[in-house]
Amino acid sequence: MIEGKLIKFHREESGLTQEQLAQGICSTTHLSKIERGITEYSSEITDLLAKRLGVDMVAERSRYESLRHTLTVWNDAIIMIRAHEIHQLKSEIEQEPLRFLSDFFVQYHLLLARYHLFLDNPSKAKEILNIFKNKQDSLSPYEHNLLQHVRGIYYYSTRKFDCCIQALKQIDDEYPNAEYYFHLATAYHSIHSNTFAYYYGQRALQFFQKSLNILRVIDSEILILIQLNAKEPFDMEQTKQQYDKLLRVCESVNSMERAHKIHNNLGFEYFRRKRYEESKESYEKALALTNGKTPASSYLVTLSGYILSCMKGCLLPKSELIQLARKGLKMAEENQDPTYAFFEIYLLTLKENEEDLYTYIEKSALPHFKSTGNQLMYQHYERQLFLYYVKSGQTEKGFQLASEKMTNEISYYELE
């Protein structure tokens, strides 16, 4: 039935009506049924129709099969994060007009949306996703699953973690790309649901190990290690040994991006244990691995951790810390990155003006952390604000803050 779809595609490309194409060959009704694939037809008729359209049906079938294969390879390249191949295959596919054929239209556009997300361009991905806003009922099961997967990645990239989880949980077991478990794990990690993050991280790890996807194995291992340290710090020496093992793998596959992430995570783990010198050293190694290709968001997270460890450990002169915080704030504002709030807090802390600091936390930082879904930082600075109110004798504000917190939180044992 591929011939019928190809005939329809080329007829529409040529601007012919069914009546014009069918004239002298077959009835318009018969042509309509051929194009829709709901009737038997002879090769003589399709050959005549193809000849009138000026196409070679054998060559067209070959192009059809080639495009189907190339789209599959493109999807695999995206999963494997083979950057050069991803760009090359996109260029090849865009030279093929058959990508707009009904059989390929959905898959091509959804993979194109993934391509834009790979390039950290969610606005372009959103434009494509909007095409399918009211067309879910017409999609095949695979296309529906792929749509939910790409939507989930888009929501994650825009920090809508609950929407990400909701989209990804709609994927059923028939979907062959278990990579989505990793995206589920990262979304759960982002809302501090560590048990689910660990569970889906393990499932993602199994998938990447089976497919020999080394880069994603590293990503999954890092994610799992983070969950092990989430509630109570895991043994630091064991943690360090695991990260050192992953660093050697990063070196073997020349992945500086992941080595940066590992040193950044080590810096945080040392910071949690108040080992500020070692934290500073790890953050310095992470910063040394940043370059012009490193996303601004990754660099700013590391810079923020570096400044904080140096502040807590009194490891740099105040003037140098202020300079670094100003640099971070400027870069965060230029890139519209949510870390700007941290650099504002650092600057106000270094200026030792408690009133200005806690006014900023109350009026700007807490609403910001709430809007970006950073529940961990919201809770931390909410507690800091409460302690400040108590210390400064602002009991009314302290009581109001505590009351709001108790009202908004439901006990695990709440029965009513």
Tab-separated table of C-alpha atoms in Angstrom:
chain	number	residue	atom	x	y	z
A	1	MET	CA	0.000	0.000	0.000
A	2	ILE	CA	3.061	2.261	0.030
A	3	GLU	CA	2.520	3.000	-3.674
A	4	GLY	CA	-0.822	4.661	-2.927
A	5	LYS	CA	0.719	6.972	-0.324
A	6	LEU	CA	3.553	7.856	-2.683
A	7	ILE	CA	1.147	8.590	-5.519
A	8	LYS	CA	-0.920	10.868	-3.286
A	9	PHE	CA	2.198	12.664	-2.069
A	10	HIS	CA	3.511	13.351	-5.577
A	11	ARG	CA	0.059	14.245	-6.907
A	12	GLU	CA	-0.332	16.905	-4.237
A	13	GLU	CA	3.261	18.061	-4.804
A	14	SER	CA	2.421	18.460	-8.525
A	15	GLY	CA	-0.781	20.368	-7.766
A	16	LEU	CA	-3.000	17.878	-9.587
A	17	THR	CA	-6.500	16.903	-8.540
A	18	GLN	CA	-7.481	13.233	-8.367
A	19	GLU	CA	-9.649	13.734	-11.430
A	20	GLN	CA	-6.747	15.187	-13.448
A	21	LEU	CA	-4.362	12.388	-12.510
A	22	ALA	CA	-6.881	9.557	-13.014
A	23	GLN	CA	-8.170	10.767	-16.403
A	24	GLY	CA	-7.821	7.959	-18.973
A	25	ILE	CA	-6.232	5.571	-16.441
A	26	CYS	CA	-8.878	4.724	-13.840
A	27	SER	CA	-11.884	6.238	-12.113
A	28	THR	CA	-11.435	9.037	-9.587
A	29	THR	CA	-13.085	6.792	-6.996
A	30	HIS	CA	-10.591	4.014	-7.647
A	31	LEU	CA	-7.653	6.459	-7.396
A	32	SER	CA	-9.038	7.725	-4.106
A	33	LYS	CA	-9.151	4.181	-2.737
A	34	ILE	CA	-5.608	3.477	-3.987
A	35	GLU	CA	-4.302	6.584	-2.205
A	36	ARG	CA	-6.078	5.592	1.003
A	37	GLY	CA	-4.875	1.985	0.756
A	38	ILE	CA	-8.337	0.446	0.954
A	39	THR	CA	-8.453	-1.440	-2.334
A	40	GLU	CA	-6.469	-3.913	-4.396
A	41	TYR	CA	-4.864	-2.497	-7.534
A	42	SER	CA	-2.761	-3.689	-10.433
A	43	SER	CA	0.844	-2.670	-10.943
A	44	GLU	CA	-0.103	-1.522	-14.440
A	45	ILE	CA	-2.370	1.178	-13.021
A	46	THR	CA	0.180	2.408	-10.477
A	47	ASP	CA	2.876	2.387	-13.179
A	48	LEU	CA	0.693	4.549	-15.434
A	49	LEU	CA	-0.117	6.921	-12.581
A	50	ALA	CA	3.570	7.155	-11.660
A	51	LYS	CA	4.540	7.785	-15.287
A	52	ARG	CA	2.042	10.666	-15.499
A	53	LEU	CA	3.544	12.094	-12.327
A	54	GLY	CA	7.043	11.658	-13.731
A	55	VAL	CA	8.303	9.392	-10.947
A	56	ASP	CA	9.957	5.982	-10.864
A	57	MET	CA	7.983	3.863	-8.407
A	58	VAL	CA	10.870	1.453	-7.754
A	59	ALA	CA	13.149	4.359	-6.906
A	60	GLU	CA	10.429	5.927	-4.758
A	61	ARG	CA	10.004	2.739	-2.724
A	62	SER	CA	13.758	2.668	-2.189
A	63	ARG	CA	13.710	6.304	-0.990
A	64	TYR	CA	10.821	5.462	1.329
A	65	GLU	CA	12.684	2.565	2.978
A	66	SER	CA	15.898	4.592	3.168
A	67	LEU	CA	14.162	7.463	4.958
A	68	ARG	CA	12.479	5.110	7.413
A	69	HIS	CA	15.900	3.640	8.269
A	70	THR	CA	17.559	7.066	8.535
A	71	LEU	CA	14.924	8.342	10.961
A	72	THR	CA	15.549	5.297	13.166
A	73	VAL	CA	19.297	5.902	13.072
A	74	TRP	CA	18.742	9.605	13.888
A	75	ASN	CA	16.671	8.646	16.921
A	76	ASP	CA	19.406	6.244	18.059
A	77	ALA	CA	22.089	8.912	17.588
A	78	ILE	CA	20.128	11.311	19.799
A	79	ILE	CA	19.770	8.657	22.510
A	80	MET	CA	23.493	7.845	22.283
A	81	ILE	CA	24.388	11.574	22.219
A	82	ARG	CA	26.563	11.235	19.103
A	83	ALA	CA	26.629	14.961	18.331
A	84	HIS	CA	28.364	14.903	14.926
A	85	GLU	CA	26.072	12.140	13.682
A	86	ILE	CA	22.981	13.950	15.001
A	87	HIS	CA	23.759	17.066	12.940
A	88	GLN	CA	24.800	15.098	9.856
A	89	LEU	CA	21.651	12.960	9.810
A	90	LYS	CA	19.444	16.007	10.260
A	91	SER	CA	21.017	17.560	7.160
A	92	GLU	CA	20.486	14.341	5.192
A	93	ILE	CA	16.841	14.025	6.222
A	94	GLU	CA	16.095	17.644	5.368
A	95	GLN	CA	17.175	16.946	1.772
A	96	GLU	CA	14.399	14.327	1.492
A	97	PRO	CA	10.926	15.727	0.614
A	98	LEU	CA	9.331	12.408	1.632
A	99	ARG	CA	9.792	13.443	5.271
A	100	PHE	CA	6.441	15.207	4.883
A	101	LEU	CA	4.721	11.987	3.820
A	102	SER	CA	1.990	11.006	6.282
A	103	ASP	CA	3.950	7.920	7.395
A	104	PHE	CA	6.912	10.064	8.488
A	105	PHE	CA	5.413	13.467	9.294
A	106	VAL	CA	4.852	12.874	13.021
A	107	GLN	CA	8.090	10.991	13.705
A	108	TYR	CA	10.197	13.493	11.775
A	109	HIS	CA	8.737	16.524	13.547
A	110	LEU	CA	8.950	14.994	17.021
A	111	LEU	CA	12.579	14.022	16.445
A	112	LEU	CA	13.181	17.549	15.180
A	113	ALA	CA	11.733	18.833	18.475
A	114	ARG	CA	14.153	16.532	20.331
A	115	TYR	CA	16.963	17.933	18.195
A	116	HIS	CA	16.112	21.466	19.322
A	117	LEU	CA	15.964	20.304	22.949
A	118	PHE	CA	19.381	18.707	22.425
A	119	LEU	CA	20.579	22.176	21.374
A	120	ASP	CA	18.919	23.683	24.490
A	121	ASN	CA	16.343	25.561	22.417
A	122	PRO	CA	12.987	24.754	24.076
A	123	SER	CA	11.123	27.587	22.313
A	124	LYS	CA	11.710	25.920	18.921
A	125	ALA	CA	10.654	22.564	20.360
A	126	LYS	CA	7.460	24.111	21.719
A	127	GLU	CA	6.515	25.437	18.268
A	128	ILE	CA	6.673	21.890	16.914
A	129	LEU	CA	4.842	20.335	19.870
A	130	ASN	CA	2.009	22.827	19.359
A	131	ILE	CA	1.361	21.205	15.944
A	132	PHE	CA	0.131	18.097	17.772
A	133	LYS	CA	-1.843	19.852	20.473
A	134	ASN	CA	-5.243	18.640	19.263
A	135	LYS	CA	-4.165	15.652	17.150
A	136	GLN	CA	-3.431	12.987	19.763
A	137	ASP	CA	-6.420	10.859	18.766
A	138	SER	CA	-5.053	10.422	15.236
A	139	LEU	CA	-1.628	9.196	16.338
A	140	SER	CA	-0.443	5.583	16.317
A	141	PRO	CA	0.518	4.048	19.703
A	142	TYR	CA	4.229	4.579	18.951
A	143	GLU	CA	3.669	8.184	17.870
A	144	HIS	CA	1.624	8.858	21.015
A	145	ASN	CA	4.398	7.476	23.223
A	146	LEU	CA	7.049	9.448	21.346
A	147	LEU	CA	4.977	12.626	21.732
A	148	GLN	CA	4.701	12.118	25.503
A	149	HIS	CA	8.439	11.431	25.720
A	150	VAL	CA	9.373	14.625	23.859
A	151	ARG	CA	6.809	16.606	25.863
A	152	GLY	CA	8.344	15.278	29.060
A	153	ILE	CA	11.828	16.377	27.988
A	154	TYR	CA	10.445	19.806	27.021
A	155	TYR	CA	8.721	20.246	30.393
A	156	TYR	CA	11.917	19.233	32.182
A	157	SER	CA	13.930	21.775	30.181
A	158	THR	CA	11.487	24.503	31.266
A	159	ARG	CA	11.580	23.329	34.918
A	160	LYS	CA	7.949	22.144	34.924
A	161	PHE	CA	8.874	18.935	36.697
A	162	ASP	CA	5.363	17.846	37.694
A	163	CYS	CA	4.190	18.261	34.083
A	164	CYS	CA	7.246	16.301	32.948
A	165	ILE	CA	6.379	13.387	35.235
A	166	GLN	CA	2.724	13.494	34.197
A	167	ALA	CA	3.654	13.310	30.495
A	168	LEU	CA	6.227	10.537	30.891
A	169	LYS	CA	3.917	8.403	33.065
A	170	GLN	CA	1.500	8.220	30.109
A	171	ILE	CA	4.033	6.161	28.126
A	172	ASP	CA	3.101	2.480	28.013
A	173	ASP	CA	5.232	-0.677	28.011
A	174	GLU	CA	5.046	-1.025	24.219
A	175	TYR	CA	7.371	1.962	23.765
A	176	PRO	CA	10.791	0.578	22.756
A	177	ASN	CA	12.865	3.532	24.008
A	178	ALA	CA	13.361	2.919	27.745
A	179	GLU	CA	15.580	6.007	27.831
A	180	TYR	CA	12.537	7.822	29.187
A	181	TYR	CA	13.188	6.153	32.568
A	182	PHE	CA	16.223	8.407	32.879
A	183	HIS	CA	14.126	11.501	32.212
A	184	LEU	CA	11.608	10.303	34.798
A	185	ALA	CA	14.429	9.799	37.302
A	186	THR	CA	15.845	13.294	36.763
A	187	ALA	CA	12.389	14.836	37.113
A	188	TYR	CA	11.760	13.004	40.403
A	189	HIS	CA	15.236	14.029	41.568
A	190	SER	CA	14.376	17.654	40.797
A	191	ILE	CA	11.365	17.547	43.140
A	192	HIS	CA	13.439	15.680	45.764
A	193	SER	CA	11.490	12.437	45.427
A	194	ASN	CA	14.614	10.388	45.972
A	195	THR	CA	13.037	6.921	46.166
A	196	PHE	CA	11.408	7.245	42.732
A	197	ALA	CA	14.532	8.916	41.336
A	198	TYR	CA	16.640	5.974	42.507
A	199	TYR	CA	14.137	3.407	41.177
A	200	TYR	CA	13.883	4.900	37.686
A	201	GLY	CA	17.595	5.656	37.668
A	202	GLN	CA	18.267	1.943	38.133
A	203	ARG	CA	15.876	1.035	35.291
A	204	ALA	CA	17.546	3.586	33.028
A	205	LEU	CA	20.973	2.216	33.960
A	206	GLN	CA	19.916	-1.310	32.935
A	207	PHE	CA	18.704	-0.021	29.556
A	208	PHE	CA	21.883	1.945	28.865
A	209	GLN	CA	24.098	-0.976	29.920
A	210	LYS	CA	22.282	-3.332	27.530
A	211	SER	CA	22.631	-0.854	24.660
A	212	LEU	CA	26.302	-0.114	25.533
A	213	ASN	CA	25.475	3.587	25.873
A	214	ILE	CA	28.529	4.554	27.943
A	215	LEU	CA	27.756	8.266	28.284
A	216	ARG	CA	24.269	7.595	29.568
A	217	VAL	CA	25.591	4.872	31.891
A	218	ILE	CA	27.768	7.576	33.471
A	219	ASP	CA	24.755	9.918	33.743
A	220	SER	CA	22.683	7.205	35.430
A	221	GLU	CA	25.464	6.227	37.835
A	222	ILE	CA	25.894	9.880	38.856
A	223	LEU	CA	22.152	10.237	39.423
A	224	ILE	CA	22.015	7.081	41.542
A	225	LEU	CA	24.978	8.211	43.660
A	226	ILE	CA	23.214	11.514	44.325
A	227	GLN	CA	20.144	9.654	45.600
A	228	LEU	CA	22.282	7.537	47.937
A	229	ASN	CA	23.537	10.752	49.541
A	230	ALA	CA	20.193	12.550	49.446
A	231	LYS	CA	18.802	12.138	52.951
A	232	GLU	CA	21.866	11.220	54.986
A	233	PRO	CA	25.421	11.602	53.693
A	234	PHE	CA	26.706	8.240	52.473
A	235	ASP	CA	30.227	7.191	53.493
A	236	MET	CA	32.417	9.840	51.846
A	237	GLU	CA	35.320	7.560	51.041
A	238	GLN	CA	33.031	5.101	49.255
A	239	THR	CA	31.345	7.998	47.473
A	240	LYS	CA	34.735	9.352	46.395
A	241	GLN	CA	35.814	5.914	45.130
A	242	GLN	CA	32.649	5.611	43.019
A	243	TYR	CA	33.116	9.092	41.546
A	244	ASP	CA	36.812	8.400	40.857
A	245	LYS	CA	35.800	5.261	38.947
A	246	LEU	CA	33.360	7.306	36.877
A	247	LEU	CA	36.026	9.948	36.262
A	248	ARG	CA	38.265	7.300	34.740
A	249	VAL	CA	35.420	6.256	32.445
A	250	CYS	CA	34.887	9.924	31.484
A	251	GLU	CA	38.559	10.168	30.627
A	252	SER	CA	38.399	7.038	28.471
A	253	VAL	CA	35.505	8.424	26.402
A	254	ASN	CA	36.778	12.027	26.542
A	255	SER	CA	33.626	13.420	28.174
A	256	MET	CA	34.730	16.624	29.892
A	257	GLU	CA	31.100	17.632	30.414
A	258	ARG	CA	30.465	14.645	32.664
A	259	ALA	CA	33.826	15.005	34.425
A	260	HIS	CA	32.763	18.580	35.226
A	261	LYS	CA	29.508	17.312	36.696
A	262	ILE	CA	31.310	14.724	38.848
A	263	HIS	CA	33.764	17.261	40.310
A	264	ASN	CA	30.824	19.604	40.938
A	265	ASN	CA	28.935	16.864	42.805
A	266	LEU	CA	32.019	16.001	44.835
A	267	GLY	CA	32.325	19.654	45.779
A	268	PHE	CA	28.764	19.589	47.061
A	269	GLU	CA	29.269	16.355	49.008
A	270	TYR	CA	32.378	17.747	50.718
A	271	PHE	CA	30.460	20.964	51.446
A	272	ARG	CA	27.642	19.019	53.115
A	273	ARG	CA	30.208	17.439	55.414
A	274	LYS	CA	31.748	20.858	56.190
A	275	ARG	CA	35.025	19.826	54.543
A	276	TYR	CA	35.348	23.229	52.876
A	277	GLU	CA	38.957	22.980	51.694
A	278	GLU	CA	38.210	19.778	49.783
A	279	SER	CA	34.941	21.259	48.550
A	280	LYS	CA	36.792	24.281	47.170
A	281	GLU	CA	39.350	22.029	45.487
A	282	SER	CA	36.657	19.946	43.774
A	283	TYR	CA	34.787	23.025	42.578
A	284	GLU	CA	38.062	24.435	41.209
A	285	LYS	CA	38.570	21.251	39.189
A	286	ALA	CA	35.021	21.546	37.867
A	287	LEU	CA	35.541	25.190	36.884
A	288	ALA	CA	38.790	24.282	35.133
A	289	LEU	CA	36.828	21.931	32.869
A	290	THR	CA	34.417	24.623	31.689
A	291	ASN	CA	34.954	26.211	28.314
A	292	GLY	CA	33.094	28.186	25.676
A	293	LYS	CA	30.880	25.176	24.925
A	294	THR	CA	29.794	24.637	28.550
A	295	PRO	CA	26.184	25.751	29.137
A	296	ALA	CA	25.980	28.909	31.229
A	297	SER	CA	23.656	27.130	33.669
A	298	SER	CA	26.284	24.442	34.442
A	299	TYR	CA	29.050	26.996	34.921
A	300	LEU	CA	26.893	29.160	37.194
A	301	VAL	CA	25.889	26.243	39.440
A	302	THR	CA	29.562	25.385	39.931
A	303	LEU	CA	30.564	29.008	40.497
A	304	SER	CA	27.794	29.345	43.071
A	305	GLY	CA	29.028	26.268	44.950
A	306	TYR	CA	32.621	27.499	44.790
A	307	ILE	CA	31.719	30.898	46.260
A	308	LEU	CA	29.621	29.357	49.034
A	309	SER	CA	32.309	26.866	50.090
A	310	CYS	CA	34.883	29.679	50.172
A	311	MET	CA	32.527	31.875	52.206
A	312	LYS	CA	31.773	29.150	54.745
A	313	GLY	CA	35.415	28.114	55.057
A	314	CYS	CA	36.795	31.695	54.973
A	315	LEU	CA	39.086	30.557	52.169
A	316	LEU	CA	39.208	33.734	50.047
A	317	PRO	CA	39.400	37.471	50.829
A	318	LYS	CA	36.030	39.190	50.968
A	319	SER	CA	36.959	41.500	48.091
A	320	GLU	CA	37.641	38.536	45.815
A	321	LEU	CA	34.389	36.835	46.821
A	322	ILE	CA	32.415	40.005	46.064
A	323	GLN	CA	34.066	40.203	42.656
A	324	LEU	CA	33.162	36.572	41.911
A	325	ALA	CA	29.562	37.058	43.094
A	326	ARG	CA	29.177	40.125	40.871
A	327	LYS	CA	30.530	38.162	37.927
A	328	GLY	CA	28.043	35.361	38.592
A	329	LEU	CA	25.131	37.773	38.999
A	330	LYS	CA	25.919	39.549	35.741
A	331	MET	CA	26.192	36.274	33.804
A	332	ALA	CA	23.003	34.881	35.379
A	333	GLU	CA	21.040	38.013	34.469
A	334	GLU	CA	22.399	38.020	30.911
A	335	ASN	CA	21.363	34.381	30.454
A	336	GLN	CA	18.103	34.712	32.429
A	337	ASP	CA	19.368	31.911	34.646
A	338	PRO	CA	17.580	31.222	37.967
A	339	THR	CA	20.881	31.149	39.889
A	340	TYR	CA	20.862	34.959	39.978
A	341	ALA	CA	19.090	34.766	43.354
A	342	PHE	CA	22.040	32.938	44.928
A	343	PHE	CA	24.527	35.563	43.787
A	344	GLU	CA	22.282	38.338	45.136
A	345	ILE	CA	22.189	36.540	48.505
A	346	TYR	CA	25.983	36.114	48.513
A	347	LEU	CA	26.546	39.805	47.789
A	348	LEU	CA	24.168	40.933	50.535
A	349	THR	CA	25.723	38.434	52.971
A	350	LEU	CA	29.229	39.672	52.191
A	351	LYS	CA	28.109	43.281	52.739
A	352	GLU	CA	26.987	42.209	56.225
A	353	ASN	CA	23.669	44.079	56.111
A	354	GLU	CA	21.202	41.636	57.690
A	355	GLU	CA	18.164	43.831	57.182
A	356	ASP	CA	18.747	44.174	53.428
A	357	LEU	CA	19.623	40.469	53.161
A	358	TYR	CA	16.479	39.177	54.831
A	359	THR	CA	14.268	41.725	53.113
A	360	TYR	CA	15.577	40.356	49.833
A	361	ILE	CA	15.004	36.767	50.974
A	362	GLU	CA	11.438	37.572	52.036
A	363	LYS	CA	10.409	39.738	49.079
A	364	SER	CA	12.375	38.238	46.193
A	365	ALA	CA	14.277	35.008	46.889
A	366	LEU	CA	11.483	32.929	48.442
A	367	PRO	CA	8.933	33.792	45.713
A	368	HIS	CA	11.631	33.041	43.132
A	369	PHE	CA	12.479	29.622	44.594
A	370	LYS	CA	8.783	28.799	44.805
A	371	SER	CA	8.091	29.772	41.194
A	372	THR	CA	11.062	27.766	39.877
A	373	GLY	CA	10.128	24.678	41.909
A	374	ASN	CA	13.307	24.758	43.999
A	375	GLN	CA	11.653	23.366	47.107
A	376	LEU	CA	14.930	22.562	48.866
A	377	MET	CA	16.194	26.152	48.699
A	378	TYR	CA	12.755	27.483	49.558
A	379	GLN	CA	12.680	25.434	52.764
A	380	HIS	CA	16.279	26.354	53.645
A	381	TYR	CA	15.824	30.112	53.308
A	382	GLU	CA	12.364	30.003	54.849
A	383	ARG	CA	13.980	28.510	57.958
A	384	GLN	CA	16.768	31.114	57.845
A	385	LEU	CA	14.166	33.879	57.644
A	386	PHE	CA	12.247	32.446	60.600
A	387	LEU	CA	15.421	32.323	62.730
A	388	TYR	CA	16.178	35.932	61.777
A	389	TYR	CA	12.696	37.041	62.835
A	390	VAL	CA	13.150	35.296	66.203
A	391	LYS	CA	16.625	36.742	66.732
A	392	SER	CA	15.587	40.286	65.767
A	393	GLY	CA	12.457	40.253	67.943
A	394	GLN	CA	10.000	40.286	65.033
A	395	THR	CA	7.793	37.727	66.743
A	396	GLU	CA	4.659	38.660	64.803
A	397	LYS	CA	6.334	37.954	61.462
A	398	GLY	CA	7.931	34.806	62.848
A	399	PHE	CA	4.590	33.498	64.074
A	400	GLN	CA	2.917	34.288	60.742
A	401	LEU	CA	5.658	32.489	58.794
A	402	ALA	CA	5.468	29.427	61.067
A	403	SER	CA	1.673	29.422	60.848
A	404	GLU	CA	1.717	29.512	57.034
A	405	LYS	CA	4.243	26.684	56.958
A	406	MET	CA	2.133	24.489	59.251
A	407	THR	CA	-1.011	25.240	57.254
A	408	ASN	CA	0.623	24.339	53.927
A	409	GLU	CA	2.237	21.122	55.117
A	410	ILE	CA	0.227	17.941	55.747
A	411	SER	CA	1.527	15.419	58.225
A	412	TYR	CA	2.251	11.903	57.020
A	413	TYR	CA	-0.111	10.712	59.746
A	414	GLU	CA	-2.873	13.215	58.926
A	415	LEU	CA	-6.181	11.347	58.787
A	416	GLU	CA	-8.626	14.175	58.161
